[in-house]
């Protein structure tokens, strides 16, 4: 039983009651912000080591891709998922976590779909070069 307790602390398994909506309004509990950020149980999380396009980007191409990434994350988090804390926070105070579904990384799923890329230490623009 003690070993199981340690496992539960290291991995928080979550079974959503329903699909998580896209966040709106001021009070956020369970919702998806964009392709790499979500709220769960009133806490804000960012998928570690990925960079997804921004919904408020300067170009239409990035905003369209951001909408697809947000929709994909929303669909993925409608399944049972596990959250592994990294013990790190980003500069906005978001908890950096590894999210897995059926032991497969959600970040890697987003990268494979072309909706995110590996984090390179800074935000990169997704807009085409002029």
mmCIF file with all atom_site columns, N, CA and C in Angstrom, residues 32-64:
data_model
loop_
_atom_site.group_PDB
_atom_site.id
_atom_site.type_symbol
_atom_site.label_atom_id
_atom_site.label_alt_id
_atom_site.label_comp_id
_atom_site.label_asym_id
_atom_site.label_entity_id
_atom_site.label_seq_id
_atom_site.pdbx_PDB_ins_code
_atom_site.Cartn_x
_atom_site.Cartn_y
_atom_site.Cartn_z
_atom_site.occupancy
_atom_site.B_iso_or_equiv
_atom_site.pdbx_formal_charge
_atom_site.auth_seq_id
_atom_site.auth_comp_id
_atom_site.auth_asym_id
_atom_site.auth_atom_id
_atom_site.pdbx_PDB_model_num
ATOM 1  N N  . UNK A 1 32 ? -9.300 24.217 -21.380 1.00 0.00 ? 32 UNK A N  1
ATOM 2  C CA . UNK A 1 32 ? -8.100 24.291 -22.211 1.00 0.00 ? 32 UNK A CA 1
ATOM 3  C C  . UNK A 1 32 ? -7.901 25.736 -22.654 1.00 0.00 ? 32 UNK A C  1
ATOM 4  N N  . UNK A 1 33 ? -6.705 26.277 -22.440 1.00 0.00 ? 33 UNK A N  1
ATOM 5  C CA . UNK A 1 33 ? -6.376 27.652 -22.823 1.00 0.00 ? 33 UNK A CA 1
ATOM 6  C C  . UNK A 1 33 ? -5.941 27.693 -24.286 1.00 0.00 ? 33 UNK A C  1
ATOM 7  N N  . UNK A 1 34 ? -4.981 26.834 -24.621 1.00 0.00 ? 34 UNK A N  1
ATOM 8  C CA . UNK A 1 34 ? -4.458 26.774 -25.984 1.00 0.00 ? 34 UNK A CA 1
ATOM 9  C C  . UNK A 1 34 ? -3.805 25.407 -26.185 1.00 0.00 ? 34 UNK A C  1
ATOM 10 N N  . UNK A 1 35 ? -2.931 25.292 -27.164 1.00 0.00 ? 35 UNK A N  1
ATOM 11 C CA . UNK A 1 35 ? -2.366 23.992 -27.493 1.00 0.00 ? 35 UNK A CA 1
ATOM 12 C C  . UNK A 1 35 ? -1.377 23.422 -26.508 1.00 0.00 ? 35 UNK A C  1
ATOM 13 N N  . UNK A 1 36 ? -0.925 24.206 -25.532 1.00 0.00 ? 36 UNK A N  1
ATOM 14 C CA . UNK A 1 36 ? 0.008  23.662 -24.543 1.00 0.00 ? 36 UNK A CA 1
ATOM 15 C C  . UNK A 1 36 ? -0.313 24.052 -23.100 1.00 0.00 ? 36 UNK A C  1
ATOM 16 N N  . UNK A 1 37 ? -1.474 24.663 -22.873 1.00 0.00 ? 37 UNK A N  1
ATOM 17 C CA . UNK A 1 37 ? -1.837 25.128 -21.525 1.00 0.00 ? 37 UNK A CA 1
ATOM 18 C C  . UNK A 1 37 ? -3.276 24.763 -21.200 1.00 0.00 ? 37 UNK A C  1
ATOM 19 N N  . UNK A 1 38 ? -3.493 24.306 -19.958 1.00 0.00 ? 38 UNK A N  1
ATOM 20 C CA . UNK A 1 38 ? -4.843 23.969 -19.520 1.00 0.00 ? 38 UNK A CA 1
ATOM 21 C C  . UNK A 1 38 ? -4.970 24.177 -18.021 1.00 0.00 ? 38 UNK A C  1
ATOM 22 N N  . UNK A 1 39 ? -6.207 24.307 -17.581 1.00 0.00 ? 39 UNK A N  1
ATOM 23 C CA . UNK A 1 39 ? -6.537 24.396 -16.153 1.00 0.00 ? 39 UNK A CA 1
ATOM 24 C C  . UNK A 1 39 ? -7.151 23.072 -15.745 1.00 0.00 ? 39 UNK A C  1
ATOM 25 N N  . UNK A 1 40 ? -6.764 22.574 -14.577 1.00 0.00 ? 40 UNK A N  1
ATOM 26 C CA . UNK A 1 40 ? -7.378 21.380 -14.028 1.00 0.00 ? 40 UNK A CA 1
ATOM 27 C C  . UNK A 1 40 ? -7.515 21.564 -12.528 1.00 0.00 ? 40 UNK A C  1
ATOM 28 N N  . UNK A 1 41 ? -8.747 21.429 -12.066 1.00 0.00 ? 41 UNK A N  1
ATOM 29 C CA . UNK A 1 41 ? -9.059 21.582 -10.642 1.00 0.00 ? 41 UNK A CA 1
ATOM 30 C C  . UNK A 1 41 ? -8.552 22.916 -10.093 1.00 0.00 ? 41 UNK A C  1
ATOM 31 N N  . UNK A 1 42 ? -8.712 23.963 -10.909 1.00 0.00 ? 42 UNK A N  1
ATOM 32 C CA . UNK A 1 42 ? -8.378 25.311 -10.483 1.00 0.00 ? 42 UNK A CA 1
ATOM 33 C C  . UNK A 1 42 ? -6.911 25.676 -10.541 1.00 0.00 ? 42 UNK A C  1
ATOM 34 N N  . UNK A 1 43 ? -6.058 24.787 -11.073 1.00 0.00 ? 43 UNK A N  1
ATOM 35 C CA . UNK A 1 43 ? -4.630 25.075 -11.187 1.00 0.00 ? 43 UNK A CA 1
ATOM 36 C C  . UNK A 1 43 ? -4.243 25.086 -12.658 1.00 0.00 ? 43 UNK A C  1
ATOM 37 N N  . UNK A 1 44 ? -3.324 25.993 -12.996 1.00 0.00 ? 44 UNK A N  1
ATOM 38 C CA . UNK A 1 44 ? -2.917 26.160 -14.385 1.00 0.00 ? 44 UNK A CA 1
ATOM 39 C C  . UNK A 1 44 ? -1.662 25.337 -14.681 1.00 0.00 ? 44 UNK A C  1
ATOM 40 N N  . UNK A 1 45 ? -1.722 24.583 -15.769 1.00 0.00 ? 45 UNK A N  1
ATOM 41 C CA . UNK A 1 45 ? -0.630 23.703 -16.171 1.00 0.00 ? 45 UNK A CA 1
ATOM 42 C C  . UNK A 1 45 ? -0.174 24.036 -17.591 1.00 0.00 ? 45 UNK A C  1
ATOM 43 N N  . UNK A 1 46 ? 1.109  23.818 -17.841 1.00 0.00 ? 46 UNK A N  1
ATOM 44 C CA . UNK A 1 46 ? 1.657  23.937 -19.193 1.00 0.00 ? 46 UNK A CA 1
ATOM 45 C C  . UNK A 1 46 ? 2.398  22.647 -19.495 1.00 0.00 ? 46 UNK A C  1
ATOM 46 N N  . UNK A 1 47 ? 2.163  22.119 -20.677 1.00 0.00 ? 47 UNK A N  1
ATOM 47 C CA . UNK A 1 47 ? 2.847  20.891 -21.072 1.00 0.00 ? 47 UNK A CA 1
ATOM 48 C C  . UNK A 1 47 ? 4.327  21.232 -21.246 1.00 0.00 ? 47 UNK A C  1
ATOM 49 N N  . UNK A 1 48 ? 5.161  20.527 -20.511 1.00 0.00 ? 48 UNK A N  1
ATOM 50 C CA . UNK A 1 48 ? 6.598  20.803 -20.495 1.00 0.00 ? 48 UNK A CA 1
ATOM 51 C C  . UNK A 1 48 ? 7.250  20.450 -21.829 1.00 0.00 ? 48 UNK A C  1
ATOM 52 N N  . UNK A 1 49 ? 8.224  21.244 -22.185 1.00 0.00 ? 49 UNK A N  1
ATOM 53 C CA . UNK A 1 49 ? 9.109  20.956 -23.310 1.00 0.00 ? 49 UNK A CA 1
ATOM 54 C C  . UNK A 1 49 ? 8.453  20.965 -24.682 1.00 0.00 ? 49 UNK A C  1
ATOM 55 N N  . UNK A 1 50 ? 7.297  21.633 -24.816 1.00 0.00 ? 50 UNK A N  1
ATOM 56 C CA . UNK A 1 50 ? 6.713  21.864 -26.133 1.00 0.00 ? 50 UNK A CA 1
ATOM 57 C C  . UNK A 1 50 ? 6.350  23.334 -26.274 1.00 0.00 ? 50 UNK A C  1
ATOM 58 N N  . UNK A 1 51 ? 6.242  23.764 -27.506 1.00 0.00 ? 51 UNK A N  1
ATOM 59 C CA . UNK A 1 51 ? 5.828  25.118 -27.838 1.00 0.00 ? 51 UNK A CA 1
ATOM 60 C C  . UNK A 1 51 ? 4.715  24.997 -28.864 1.00 0.00 ? 51 UNK A C  1
ATOM 61 N N  . UNK A 1 52 ? 3.538  25.482 -28.539 1.00 0.00 ? 52 UNK A N  1
ATOM 62 C CA . UNK A 1 52 ? 2.403  25.455 -29.462 1.00 0.00 ? 52 UNK A CA 1
ATOM 63 C C  . UNK A 1 52 ? 2.148  26.874 -29.963 1.00 0.00 ? 52 UNK A C  1
ATOM 64 N N  . UNK A 1 53 ? 1.524  27.018 -31.120 1.00 0.00 ? 53 UNK A N  1
ATOM 65 C CA . UNK A 1 53 ? 1.222  28.348 -31.645 1.00 0.00 ? 53 UNK A CA 1
ATOM 66 C C  . UNK A 1 53 ? 0.300  29.125 -30.712 1.00 0.00 ? 53 UNK A C  1
ATOM 67 N N  . UNK A 1 54 ? 0.378  30.452 -30.798 1.00 0.00 ? 54 UNK A N  1
ATOM 68 C CA . UNK A 1 54 ? -0.402 31.330 -29.925 1.00 0.00 ? 54 UNK A CA 1
ATOM 69 C C  . UNK A 1 54 ? -1.727 31.728 -30.570 1.00 0.00 ? 54 UNK A C  1
ATOM 70 N N  . UNK A 1 55 ? -2.770 31.726 -29.771 1.00 0.00 ? 55 UNK A N  1
ATOM 71 C CA . UNK A 1 55 ? -4.104 32.084 -30.273 1.00 0.00 ? 55 UNK A CA 1
ATOM 72 C C  . UNK A 1 55 ? -4.213 33.577 -30.579 1.00 0.00 ? 55 UNK A C  1
ATOM 73 N N  . UNK A 1 56 ? -3.348 34.388 -29.973 1.00 0.00 ? 56 UNK A N  1
ATOM 74 C CA . UNK A 1 56 ? -3.373 35.835 -30.209 1.00 0.00 ? 56 UNK A CA 1
ATOM 75 C C  . UNK A 1 56 ? -2.194 36.288 -31.069 1.00 0.00 ? 56 UNK A C  1
ATOM 76 N N  . UNK A 1 57 ? -1.730 35.419 -31.954 1.00 0.00 ? 57 UNK A N  1
ATOM 77 C CA . UNK A 1 57 ? -0.565 35.696 -32.800 1.00 0.00 ? 57 UNK A CA 1
ATOM 78 C C  . UNK A 1 57 ? -0.819 36.859 -33.753 1.00 0.00 ? 57 UNK A C  1
ATOM 79 N N  . UNK A 1 58 ? 0.253  37.377 -34.298 1.00 0.00 ? 58 UNK A N  1
ATOM 80 C CA . UNK A 1 58 ? 0.159  38.524 -35.207 1.00 0.00 ? 58 UNK A CA 1
ATOM 81 C C  . UNK A 1 58 ? -0.283 38.138 -36.614 1.00 0.00 ? 58 UNK A C  1
ATOM 82 N N  . UNK A 1 59 ? -0.206 36.863 -36.977 1.00 0.00 ? 59 UNK A N  1
ATOM 83 C CA . UNK A 1 59 ? -0.618 36.482 -38.328 1.00 0.00 ? 59 UNK A CA 1
ATOM 84 C C  . UNK A 1 59 ? -1.754 35.450 -38.281 1.00 0.00 ? 59 UNK A C  1
ATOM 85 N N  . UNK A 1 60 ? -2.554 35.476 -39.307 1.00 0.00 ? 60 UNK A N  1
ATOM 86 C CA . UNK A 1 60 ? -3.707 34.577 -39.409 1.00 0.00 ? 60 UNK A CA 1
ATOM 87 C C  . UNK A 1 60 ? -3.282 33.112 -39.460 1.00 0.00 ? 60 UNK A C  1
ATOM 88 N N  . UNK A 1 61 ? -2.169 32.820 -40.117 1.00 0.00 ? 61 UNK A N  1
ATOM 89 C CA . UNK A 1 61 ? -1.707 31.431 -40.234 1.00 0.00 ? 61 UNK A CA 1
ATOM 90 C C  . UNK A 1 61 ? -1.434 30.818 -38.858 1.00 0.00 ? 61 UNK A C  1
ATOM 91 N N  . UNK A 1 62 ? -0.777 31.567 -37.980 1.00 0.00 ? 62 UNK A N  1
ATOM 92 C CA . UNK A 1 62 ? -0.494 31.058 -36.638 1.00 0.00 ? 62 UNK A CA 1
ATOM 93 C C  . UNK A 1 62 ? -1.779 30.941 -35.824 1.00 0.00 ? 62 UNK A C  1
ATOM 94 N N  . UNK A 1 63 ? -2.683 31.901 -35.951 1.00 0.00 ? 63 UNK A N  1
ATOM 95 C CA . UNK A 1 63 ? -3.950 31.829 -35.207 1.00 0.00 ? 63 UNK A CA 1
ATOM 96 C C  . UNK A 1 63 ? -4.767 30.604 -35.632 1.00 0.00 ? 63 UNK A C  1
ATOM 97 N N  . UNK A 1 64 ? -4.778 30.287 -36.930 1.00 0.00 ? 64 UNK A N  1
ATOM 98 C CA . UNK A 1 64 ? -5.496 29.092 -37.407 1.00 0.00 ? 64 UNK A CA 1
ATOM 99 C C  . UNK A 1 64 ? -4.869 27.816 -36.848 1.00 0.00 ? 64 UNK A C  1
#
